[in-house]
Short mmCIF file of C-alpha atoms and ligand atoms in Angstrom, two decimals:
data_model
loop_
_atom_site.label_atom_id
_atom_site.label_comp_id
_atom_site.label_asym_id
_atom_site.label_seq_id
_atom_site.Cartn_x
_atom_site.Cartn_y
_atom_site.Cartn_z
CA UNK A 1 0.00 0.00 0.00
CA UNK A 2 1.35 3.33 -1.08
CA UNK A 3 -0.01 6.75 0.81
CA UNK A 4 -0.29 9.71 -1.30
CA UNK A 5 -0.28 13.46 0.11
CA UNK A 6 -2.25 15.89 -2.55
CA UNK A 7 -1.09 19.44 -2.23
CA UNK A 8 -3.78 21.96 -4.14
CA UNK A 9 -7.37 20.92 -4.95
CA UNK A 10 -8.06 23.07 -7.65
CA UNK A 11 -9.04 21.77 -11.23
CA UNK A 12 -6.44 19.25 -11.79
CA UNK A 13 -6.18 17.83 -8.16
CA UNK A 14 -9.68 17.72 -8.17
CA UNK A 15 -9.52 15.75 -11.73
CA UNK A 16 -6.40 13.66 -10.34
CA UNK A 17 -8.78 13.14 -6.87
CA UNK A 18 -11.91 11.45 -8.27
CA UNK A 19 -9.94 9.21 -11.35
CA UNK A 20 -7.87 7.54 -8.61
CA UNK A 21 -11.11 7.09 -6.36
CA UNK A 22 -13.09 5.77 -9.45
CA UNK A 23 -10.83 3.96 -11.29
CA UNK A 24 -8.89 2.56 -7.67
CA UNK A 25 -9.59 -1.02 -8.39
CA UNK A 26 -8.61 -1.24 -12.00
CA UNK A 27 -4.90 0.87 -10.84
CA UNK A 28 -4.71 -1.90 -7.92
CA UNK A 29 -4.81 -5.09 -10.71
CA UNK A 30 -2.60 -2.87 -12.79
CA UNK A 31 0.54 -1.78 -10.48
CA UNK A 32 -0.37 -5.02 -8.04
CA UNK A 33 -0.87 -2.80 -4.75
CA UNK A 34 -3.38 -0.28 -3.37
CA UNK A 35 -3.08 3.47 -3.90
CA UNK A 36 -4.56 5.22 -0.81
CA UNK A 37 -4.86 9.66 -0.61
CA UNK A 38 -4.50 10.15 2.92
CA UNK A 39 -5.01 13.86 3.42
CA UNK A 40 -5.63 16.43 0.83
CA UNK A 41 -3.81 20.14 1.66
CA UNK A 42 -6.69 22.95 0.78
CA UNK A 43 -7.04 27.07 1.30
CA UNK A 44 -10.85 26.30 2.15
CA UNK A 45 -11.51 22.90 4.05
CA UNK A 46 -15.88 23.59 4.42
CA UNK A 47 -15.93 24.13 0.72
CA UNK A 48 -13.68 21.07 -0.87
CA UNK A 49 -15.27 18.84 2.28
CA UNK A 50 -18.65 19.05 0.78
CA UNK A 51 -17.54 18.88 -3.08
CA UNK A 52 -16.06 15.06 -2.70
CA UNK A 53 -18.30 12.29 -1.69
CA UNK A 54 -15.59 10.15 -0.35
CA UNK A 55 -14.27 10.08 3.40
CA UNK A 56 -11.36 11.84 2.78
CA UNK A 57 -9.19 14.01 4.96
CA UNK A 58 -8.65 18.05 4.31
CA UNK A 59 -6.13 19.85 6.29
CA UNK A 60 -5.54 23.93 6.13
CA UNK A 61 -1.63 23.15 6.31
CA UNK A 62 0.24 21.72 3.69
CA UNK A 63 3.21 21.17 6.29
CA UNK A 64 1.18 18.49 8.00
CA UNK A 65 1.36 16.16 4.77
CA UNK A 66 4.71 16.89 3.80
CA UNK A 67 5.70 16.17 7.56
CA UNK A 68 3.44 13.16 7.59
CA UNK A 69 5.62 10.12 8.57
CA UNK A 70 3.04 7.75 6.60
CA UNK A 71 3.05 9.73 3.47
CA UNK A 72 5.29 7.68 0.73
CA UNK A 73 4.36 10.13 -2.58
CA UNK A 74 3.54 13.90 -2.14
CA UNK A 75 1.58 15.32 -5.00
CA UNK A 76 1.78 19.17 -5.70
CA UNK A 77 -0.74 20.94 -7.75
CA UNK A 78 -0.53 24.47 -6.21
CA UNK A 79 1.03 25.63 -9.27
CA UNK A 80 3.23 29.18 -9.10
CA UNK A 81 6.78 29.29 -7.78
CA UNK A 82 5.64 29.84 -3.91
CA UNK A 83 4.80 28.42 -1.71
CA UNK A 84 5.45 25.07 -3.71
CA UNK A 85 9.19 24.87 -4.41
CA UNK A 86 9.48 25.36 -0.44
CA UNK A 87 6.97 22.17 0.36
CA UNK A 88 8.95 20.24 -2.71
CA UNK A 89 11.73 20.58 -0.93
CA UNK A 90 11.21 20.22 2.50
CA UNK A 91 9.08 16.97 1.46
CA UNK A 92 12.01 15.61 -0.38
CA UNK A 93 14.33 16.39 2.83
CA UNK A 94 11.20 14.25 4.34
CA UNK A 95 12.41 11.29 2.14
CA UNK A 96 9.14 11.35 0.20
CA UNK A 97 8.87 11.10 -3.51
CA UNK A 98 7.44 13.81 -6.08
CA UNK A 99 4.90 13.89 -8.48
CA UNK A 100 4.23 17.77 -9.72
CA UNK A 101 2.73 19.74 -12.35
CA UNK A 102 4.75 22.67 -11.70
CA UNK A 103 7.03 23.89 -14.28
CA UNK A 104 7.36 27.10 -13.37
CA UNK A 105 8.79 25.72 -10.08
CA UNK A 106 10.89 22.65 -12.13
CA UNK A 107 12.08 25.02 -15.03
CA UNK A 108 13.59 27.79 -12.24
CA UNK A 109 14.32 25.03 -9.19
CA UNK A 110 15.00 21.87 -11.21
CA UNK A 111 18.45 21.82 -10.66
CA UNK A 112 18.60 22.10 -7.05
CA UNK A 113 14.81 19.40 -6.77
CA UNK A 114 16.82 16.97 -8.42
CA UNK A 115 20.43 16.95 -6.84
CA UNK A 116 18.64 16.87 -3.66
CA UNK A 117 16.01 14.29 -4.66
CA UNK A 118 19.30 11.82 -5.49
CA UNK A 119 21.60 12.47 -2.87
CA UNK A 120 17.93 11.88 -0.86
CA UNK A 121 17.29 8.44 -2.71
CA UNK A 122 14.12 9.60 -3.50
CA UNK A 123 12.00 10.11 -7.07
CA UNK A 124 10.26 13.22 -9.02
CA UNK A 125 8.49 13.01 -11.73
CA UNK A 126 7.03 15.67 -13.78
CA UNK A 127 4.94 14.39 -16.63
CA UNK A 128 1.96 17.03 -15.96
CA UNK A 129 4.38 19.96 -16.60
CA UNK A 130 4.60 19.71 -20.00
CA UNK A 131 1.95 19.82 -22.62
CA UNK A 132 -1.10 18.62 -20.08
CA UNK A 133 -1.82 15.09 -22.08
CA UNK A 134 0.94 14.54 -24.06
CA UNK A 135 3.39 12.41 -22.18
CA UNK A 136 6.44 13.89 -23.33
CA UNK A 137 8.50 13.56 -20.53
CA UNK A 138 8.38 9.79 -20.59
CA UNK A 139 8.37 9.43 -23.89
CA UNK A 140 11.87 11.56 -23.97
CA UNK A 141 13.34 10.01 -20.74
CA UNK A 142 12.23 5.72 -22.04
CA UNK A 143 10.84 5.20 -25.32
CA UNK A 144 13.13 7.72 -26.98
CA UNK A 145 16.70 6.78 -25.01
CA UNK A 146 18.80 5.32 -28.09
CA UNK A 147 18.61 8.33 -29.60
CA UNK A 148 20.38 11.77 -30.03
CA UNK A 149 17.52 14.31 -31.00
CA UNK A 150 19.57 16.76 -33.34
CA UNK A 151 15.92 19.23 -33.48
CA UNK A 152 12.86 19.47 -31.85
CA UNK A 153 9.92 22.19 -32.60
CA UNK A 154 6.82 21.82 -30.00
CA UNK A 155 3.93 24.14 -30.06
CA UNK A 156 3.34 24.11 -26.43
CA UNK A 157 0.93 26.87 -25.68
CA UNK A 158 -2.52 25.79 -26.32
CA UNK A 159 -3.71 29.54 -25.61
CA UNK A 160 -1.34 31.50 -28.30
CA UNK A 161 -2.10 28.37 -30.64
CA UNK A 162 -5.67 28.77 -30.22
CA UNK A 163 -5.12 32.96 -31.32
CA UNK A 164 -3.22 32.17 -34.03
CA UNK A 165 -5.28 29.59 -35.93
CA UNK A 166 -8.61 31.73 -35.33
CA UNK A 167 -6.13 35.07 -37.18
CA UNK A 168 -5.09 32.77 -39.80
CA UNK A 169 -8.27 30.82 -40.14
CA UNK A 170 -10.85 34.17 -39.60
CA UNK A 171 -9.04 36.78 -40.48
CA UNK A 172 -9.55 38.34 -36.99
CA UNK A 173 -7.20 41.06 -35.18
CA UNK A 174 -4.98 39.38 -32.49
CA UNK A 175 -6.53 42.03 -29.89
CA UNK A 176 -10.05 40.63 -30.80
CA UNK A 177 -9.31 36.76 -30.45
CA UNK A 178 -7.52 37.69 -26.99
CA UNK A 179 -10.61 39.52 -25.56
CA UNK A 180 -12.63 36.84 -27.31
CA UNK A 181 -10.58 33.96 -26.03
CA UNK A 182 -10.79 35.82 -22.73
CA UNK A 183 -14.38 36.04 -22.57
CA UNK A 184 -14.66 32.12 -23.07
CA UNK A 185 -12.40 30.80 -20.62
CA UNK A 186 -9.59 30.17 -23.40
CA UNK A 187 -7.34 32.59 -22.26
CA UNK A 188 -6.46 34.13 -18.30
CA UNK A 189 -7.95 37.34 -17.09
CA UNK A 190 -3.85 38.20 -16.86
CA UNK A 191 -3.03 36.68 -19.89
CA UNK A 192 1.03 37.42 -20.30
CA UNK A 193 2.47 34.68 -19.64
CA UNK A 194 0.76 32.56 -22.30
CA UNK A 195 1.05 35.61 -24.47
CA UNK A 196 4.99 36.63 -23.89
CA UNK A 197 5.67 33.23 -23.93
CA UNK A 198 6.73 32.95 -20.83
CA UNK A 199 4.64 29.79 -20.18
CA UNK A 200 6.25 27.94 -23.47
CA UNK A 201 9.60 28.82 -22.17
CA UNK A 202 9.32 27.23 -18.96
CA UNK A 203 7.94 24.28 -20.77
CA UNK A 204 11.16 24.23 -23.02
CA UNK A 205 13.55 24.27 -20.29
CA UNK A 206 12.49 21.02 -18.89
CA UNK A 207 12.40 19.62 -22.39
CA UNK A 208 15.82 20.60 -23.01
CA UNK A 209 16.83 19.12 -19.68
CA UNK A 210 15.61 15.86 -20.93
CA UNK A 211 17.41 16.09 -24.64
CA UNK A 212 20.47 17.64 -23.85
CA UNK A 213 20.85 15.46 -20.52
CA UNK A 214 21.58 18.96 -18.46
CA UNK A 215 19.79 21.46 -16.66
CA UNK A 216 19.97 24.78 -18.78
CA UNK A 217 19.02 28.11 -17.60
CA UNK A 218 15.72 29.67 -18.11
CA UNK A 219 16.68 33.11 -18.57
CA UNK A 220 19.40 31.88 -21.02
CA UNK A 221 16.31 30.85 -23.45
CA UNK A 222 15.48 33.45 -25.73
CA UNK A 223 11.94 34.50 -25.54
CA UNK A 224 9.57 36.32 -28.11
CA UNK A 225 5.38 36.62 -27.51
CA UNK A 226 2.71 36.72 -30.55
CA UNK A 227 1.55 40.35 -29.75
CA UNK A 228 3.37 41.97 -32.98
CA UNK A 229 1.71 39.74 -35.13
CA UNK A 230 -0.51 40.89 -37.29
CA UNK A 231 -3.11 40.00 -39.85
CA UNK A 232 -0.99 41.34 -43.20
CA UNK A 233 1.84 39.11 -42.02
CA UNK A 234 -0.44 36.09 -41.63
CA UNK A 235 -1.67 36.23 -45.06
CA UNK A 236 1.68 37.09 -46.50
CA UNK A 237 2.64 33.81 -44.79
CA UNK A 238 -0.12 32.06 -46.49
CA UNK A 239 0.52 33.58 -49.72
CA UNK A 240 4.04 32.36 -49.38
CA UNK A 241 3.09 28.71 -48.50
CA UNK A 242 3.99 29.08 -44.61
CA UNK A 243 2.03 29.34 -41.29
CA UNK A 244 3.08 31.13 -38.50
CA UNK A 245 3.41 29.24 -35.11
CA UNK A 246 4.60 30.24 -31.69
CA UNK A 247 7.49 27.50 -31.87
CA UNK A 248 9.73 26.33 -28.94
CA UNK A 249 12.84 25.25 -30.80
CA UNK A 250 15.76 23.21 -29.69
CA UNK A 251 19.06 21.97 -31.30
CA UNK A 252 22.08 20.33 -30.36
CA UNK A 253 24.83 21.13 -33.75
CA UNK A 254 27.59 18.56 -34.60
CA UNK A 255 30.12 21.36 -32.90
CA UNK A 256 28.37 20.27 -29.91
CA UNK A 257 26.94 23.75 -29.30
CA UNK A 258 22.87 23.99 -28.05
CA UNK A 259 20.57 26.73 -29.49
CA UNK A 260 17.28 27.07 -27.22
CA UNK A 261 14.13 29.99 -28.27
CA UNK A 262 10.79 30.80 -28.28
CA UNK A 263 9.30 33.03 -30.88
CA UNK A 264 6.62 33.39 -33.34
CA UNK A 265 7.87 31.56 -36.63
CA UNK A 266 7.31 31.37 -39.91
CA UNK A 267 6.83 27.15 -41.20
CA UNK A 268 6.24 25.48 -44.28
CA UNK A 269 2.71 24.95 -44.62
CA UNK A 270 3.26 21.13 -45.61
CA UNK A 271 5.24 20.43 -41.96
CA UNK A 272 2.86 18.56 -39.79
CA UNK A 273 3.14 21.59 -36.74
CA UNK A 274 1.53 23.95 -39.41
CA UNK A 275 -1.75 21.42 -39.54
CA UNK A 276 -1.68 22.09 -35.70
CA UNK A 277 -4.75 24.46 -35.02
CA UNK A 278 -6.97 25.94 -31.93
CA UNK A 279 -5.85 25.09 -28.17
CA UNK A 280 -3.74 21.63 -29.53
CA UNK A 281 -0.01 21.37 -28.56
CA UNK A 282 2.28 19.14 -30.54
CA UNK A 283 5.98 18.33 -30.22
CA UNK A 284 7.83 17.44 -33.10
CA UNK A 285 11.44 16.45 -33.35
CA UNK A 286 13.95 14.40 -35.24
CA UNK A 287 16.08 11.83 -33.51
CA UNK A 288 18.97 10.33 -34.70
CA UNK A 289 17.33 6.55 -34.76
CA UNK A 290 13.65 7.54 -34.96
CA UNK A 291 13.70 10.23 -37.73
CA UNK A 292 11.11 12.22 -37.62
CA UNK A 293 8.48 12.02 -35.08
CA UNK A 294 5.80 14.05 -33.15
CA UNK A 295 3.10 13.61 -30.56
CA UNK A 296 -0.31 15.16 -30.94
CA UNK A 297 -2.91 16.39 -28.22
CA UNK A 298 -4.80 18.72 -25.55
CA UNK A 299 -1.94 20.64 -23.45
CA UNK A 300 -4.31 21.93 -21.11
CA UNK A 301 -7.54 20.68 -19.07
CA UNK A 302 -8.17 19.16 -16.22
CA UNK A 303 -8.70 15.42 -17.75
CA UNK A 304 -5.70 15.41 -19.96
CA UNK A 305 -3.45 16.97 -16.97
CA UNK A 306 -4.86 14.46 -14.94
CA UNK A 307 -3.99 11.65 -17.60
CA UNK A 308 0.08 12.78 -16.98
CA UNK A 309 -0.28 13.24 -13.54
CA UNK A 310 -1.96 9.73 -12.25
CA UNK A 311 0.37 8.33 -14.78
CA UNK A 312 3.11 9.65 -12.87
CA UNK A 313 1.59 8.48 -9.48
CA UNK A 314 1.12 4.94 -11.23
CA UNK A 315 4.58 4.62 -12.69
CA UNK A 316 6.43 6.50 -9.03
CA UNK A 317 4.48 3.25 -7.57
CA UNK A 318 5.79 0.69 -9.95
CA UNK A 319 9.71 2.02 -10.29
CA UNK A 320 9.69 2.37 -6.45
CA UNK A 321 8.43 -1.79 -6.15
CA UNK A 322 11.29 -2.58 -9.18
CA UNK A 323 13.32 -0.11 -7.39
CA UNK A 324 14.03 1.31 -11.09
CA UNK A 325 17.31 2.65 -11.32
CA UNK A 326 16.80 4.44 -15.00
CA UNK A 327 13.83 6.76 -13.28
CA UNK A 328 16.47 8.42 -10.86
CA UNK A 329 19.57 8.81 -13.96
CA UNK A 330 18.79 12.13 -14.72
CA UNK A 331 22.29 14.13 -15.22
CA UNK A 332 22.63 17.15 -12.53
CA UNK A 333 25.16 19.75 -14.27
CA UNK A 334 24.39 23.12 -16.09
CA UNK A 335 25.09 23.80 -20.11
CA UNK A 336 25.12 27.20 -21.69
CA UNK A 337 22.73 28.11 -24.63
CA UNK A 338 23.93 29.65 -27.30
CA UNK A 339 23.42 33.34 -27.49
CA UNK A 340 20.23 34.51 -30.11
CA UNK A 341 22.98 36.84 -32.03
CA UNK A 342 24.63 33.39 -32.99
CA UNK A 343 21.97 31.65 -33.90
CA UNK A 344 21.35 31.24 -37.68
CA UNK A 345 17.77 31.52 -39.34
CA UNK A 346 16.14 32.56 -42.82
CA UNK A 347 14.19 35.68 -42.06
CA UNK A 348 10.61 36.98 -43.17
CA UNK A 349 11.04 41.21 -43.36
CA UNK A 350 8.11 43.22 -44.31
CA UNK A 351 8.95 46.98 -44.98
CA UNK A 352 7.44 49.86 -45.99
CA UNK A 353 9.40 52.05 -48.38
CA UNK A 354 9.14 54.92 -50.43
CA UNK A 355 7.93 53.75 -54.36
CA UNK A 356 11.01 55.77 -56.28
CA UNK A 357 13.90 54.58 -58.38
CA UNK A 358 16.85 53.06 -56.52
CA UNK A 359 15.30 51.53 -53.52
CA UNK A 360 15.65 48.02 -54.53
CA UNK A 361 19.54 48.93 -55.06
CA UNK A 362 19.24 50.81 -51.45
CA UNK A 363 17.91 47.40 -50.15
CA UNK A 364 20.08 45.30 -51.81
CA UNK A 365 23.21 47.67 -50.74
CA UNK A 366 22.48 47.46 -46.73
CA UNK A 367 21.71 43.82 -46.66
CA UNK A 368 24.45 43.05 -49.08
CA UNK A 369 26.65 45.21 -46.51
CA UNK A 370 25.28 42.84 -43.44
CA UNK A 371 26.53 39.77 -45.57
CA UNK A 372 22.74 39.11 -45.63
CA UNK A 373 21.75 36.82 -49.22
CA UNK A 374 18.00 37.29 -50.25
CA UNK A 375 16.19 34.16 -51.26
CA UNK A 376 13.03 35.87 -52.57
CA UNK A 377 11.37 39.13 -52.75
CA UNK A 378 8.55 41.02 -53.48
CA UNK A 379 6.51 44.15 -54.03
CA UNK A 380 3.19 45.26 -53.20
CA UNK A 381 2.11 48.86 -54.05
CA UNK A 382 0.04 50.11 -51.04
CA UNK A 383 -0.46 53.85 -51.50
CA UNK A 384 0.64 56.89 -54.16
CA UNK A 385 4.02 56.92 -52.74
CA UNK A 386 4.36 53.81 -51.10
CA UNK A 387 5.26 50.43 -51.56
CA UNK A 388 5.71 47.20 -49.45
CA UNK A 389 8.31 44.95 -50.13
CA UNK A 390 8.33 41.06 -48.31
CA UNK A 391 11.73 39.14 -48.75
CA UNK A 392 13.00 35.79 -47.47
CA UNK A 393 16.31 35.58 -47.16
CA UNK A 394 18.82 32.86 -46.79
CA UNK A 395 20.09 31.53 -43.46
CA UNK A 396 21.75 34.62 -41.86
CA UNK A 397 23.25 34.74 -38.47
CA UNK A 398 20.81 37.12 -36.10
CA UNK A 399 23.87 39.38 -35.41
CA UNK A 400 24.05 39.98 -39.34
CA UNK A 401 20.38 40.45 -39.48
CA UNK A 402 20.41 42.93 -36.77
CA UNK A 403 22.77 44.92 -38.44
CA UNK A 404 21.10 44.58 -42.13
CA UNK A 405 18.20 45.99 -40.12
CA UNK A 406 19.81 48.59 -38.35
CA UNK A 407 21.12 50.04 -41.95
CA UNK A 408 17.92 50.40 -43.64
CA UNK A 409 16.43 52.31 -40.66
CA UNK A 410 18.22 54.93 -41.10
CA UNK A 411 18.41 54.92 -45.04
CA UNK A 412 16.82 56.92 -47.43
CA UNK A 413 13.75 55.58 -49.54
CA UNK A 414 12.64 53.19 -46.31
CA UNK A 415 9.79 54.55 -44.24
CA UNK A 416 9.58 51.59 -41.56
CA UNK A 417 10.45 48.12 -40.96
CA UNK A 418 7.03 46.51 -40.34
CA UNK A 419 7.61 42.68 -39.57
CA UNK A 420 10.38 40.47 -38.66
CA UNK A 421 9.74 37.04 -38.61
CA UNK A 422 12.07 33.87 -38.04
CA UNK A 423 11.26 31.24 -41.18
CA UNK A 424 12.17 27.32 -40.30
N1 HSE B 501 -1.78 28.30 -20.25
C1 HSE B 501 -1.25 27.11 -20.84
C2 HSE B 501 -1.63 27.03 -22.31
C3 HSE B 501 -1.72 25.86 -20.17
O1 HSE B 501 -2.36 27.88 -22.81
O2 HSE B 501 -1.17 26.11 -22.97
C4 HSE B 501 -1.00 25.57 -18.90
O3 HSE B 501 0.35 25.33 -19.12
#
């Protein structure tokens, strides 16, 4: 018989809650032993005591279960940095195993929860932190061990998906599907972290854990929301034969260096992330053995969270009877990212320039000057004295870019730079 400690009873630990108490039975054939919640840590005790039919036991103070002697697996679903890193760890110092949910707390405390959780012979595991449903974590850390993943793309925001594919698909204003998305639940009343992508880069760092085999640092993951995207761009993409995707990117290059972002980007329309649409996360990547490969499904929701997170309580309870030595091999040392400036991409510009002889040469001059090549180009006329001019060029370093960009800002014939857009 295993005890379990929940932490948090909001949607998904009320999700995780009744599946174990419905489906107890089945999970007992399954793993071969009993799976008991002892006590359930709540802000409101009267109001989840009355919401669960079962005799279980609410306590006001999350202490008292991580303290609790007969506790075996503590399970947080708080969610935010504090007070849950603190009850991680002081539950690991307890000698209890973790199941969590929490990437904000494993993307900025991983390092130190897992050094701690092995010198304390005890387990975490993290499924529900990633992409709700899809069990990447697993899938990275078993199924996917022979290889060396060169590149992985994920969509892993189901919200910025979800405004995306209604601009592209409806030909809606991003400030529109927010407060529409907002309005239906999609999207949080504060809605910048999903937006500014800081969500997505949490999510990234633990993948990149996993892939490159080290912890990486958040803040060394270069971050860019969907806010300056705009309507013109999307249909320039389509126009083009792309789609443009908030993509979390990883690689790990032959000179052994490892490139780690988040930014809207431009894909080929034909690539299976660009068939990815509304509140769906995918991960796609391409591993040295596998090839190409990608998981599909709902990144959010209280039953597919709660599909990753009683796997995890399942699979704790079934490495901790074969006393599994792979599920605690996790590697515990930090690798730099490579800065954005040295990263290389094509790039999508849009500008706006004045419609006059020479400005193509003026174009050509700066970017040619920024050792920048142009793949393709071309002009719209949007006014008297105006005219628009999309290019694609080839793969550039960002530092070139930059300075291509900086050039034509200040030369004559080009009124603004509209759009800048990564192309994979
Ligand atoms: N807010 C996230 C999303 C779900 O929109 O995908 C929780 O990680």
């Amino acid at each position: 018989m295993l005890n379990i400690g929940i932490l948090g009873a909001g949607t998904v630990g009320t999700g995780v809650i009744n599946v174990l108490h419905q489906k107890s039975l089945e999970f007992e054939n399954k793993i071969g032993s009993p799976i008991k919640v002892k006590s359930i840590a709540v802000k409101n005790i009267e109001k989840h005591k009355s919401s669960f039919s079962d005799n279980l036991i609410f306590t006001d103070k999350p202490e008292n279960v991580v303290n609790d002697p007969e506790i075996d697996i503590i399970v947080e679903l708080i969610g935010g940095e504090y007070p849950a890193k603190d009850l991680i760890i002081q539950a690991i110092k307890n000698g209890k195993h973790i199941v969590t949910a929490n990437k904000e707390v494993i993307s900025k405390h991983g390092y130190e929860i897992f050094n701690l959780a092995k010198k304390m012979g005890v387990l975490v595991y993290i499924e529900g932190s990633v992409a709700g449903g899809i069990p990447i974590i697993q899938t990275l850390k078993r199924d996917l061990i022979a290889n060396k993943v060169n590149s992985l793309m994920g969509i892993i925001n189901g919200t910025t998906n979800y405004i995306l594919t209604e601009m592209a698909q409806k030909k809606r204003d991003f400030s529109e599907v927010l407060q529409e998305a907002q309005k239906l639940g999609y999207a949080e009343a504060d809605p910048t972290s999903d937006i500014e992508a800081y969500d997505a880069t949490y999510k990234l760092s633990i993948i990149v854990s996993l892939i490159f085999g080290n912890h990486v640092k958040v803040e060394e993951i270069y971050r860019e929301g969907i806010d300056k995207i705009s309507i013109r761009d999307i249909e320039y993409a389509q126009k083009l034969g792309y789609t443009i995707k908030l993509l979390a990117i990883a690689k790990h290059h032959d000179d052994g260096s490892y490139e780690a972002r988040v930014h809207p980007t431009m894909i080929n329309s034909e690539h299976p992330l660009a068939s990815v649409n509304g509140a769906f996360n995918a991960i796609w990547l391409n591993g040295d053995c596998v090839g190409d490969f990608m998981l599909y499904g709902k990144g959010a929701g209280q039953l597919p969270t709660t599909s990753a997170v009683v796997a995890d309580i399942l699979n704790l309870a079934i490495d901790i009877k074969a006393k599994n030595i792979l599920a605690s091999s996790e590697s515990h040392d930090y690798i730099k990212i490579a800065p954005i400036e040295k990263i290389t991409s094509k790039y999508y510009v849009r500008l706006s320039t004045a419609d006059q002889p020479g400005v193509m040469g003026i174009i050509g001059r700066d970017l040619g000057l920024s050792e920048v090549s142009i793949n393709s180009l071309w002009q719209a006329n949007t006014g008297e004295d105006t005219a628009e001019i999309v290019l694609i060029t080839h793969p550039v370093t960002e530092a070139n870019m930059n300075k291509a960009i900086n050039l034509l800002k200040s030369s004559e014939g080009i009124k603004q730079i509209n759009s800048l857009i990564r192309v994979e």
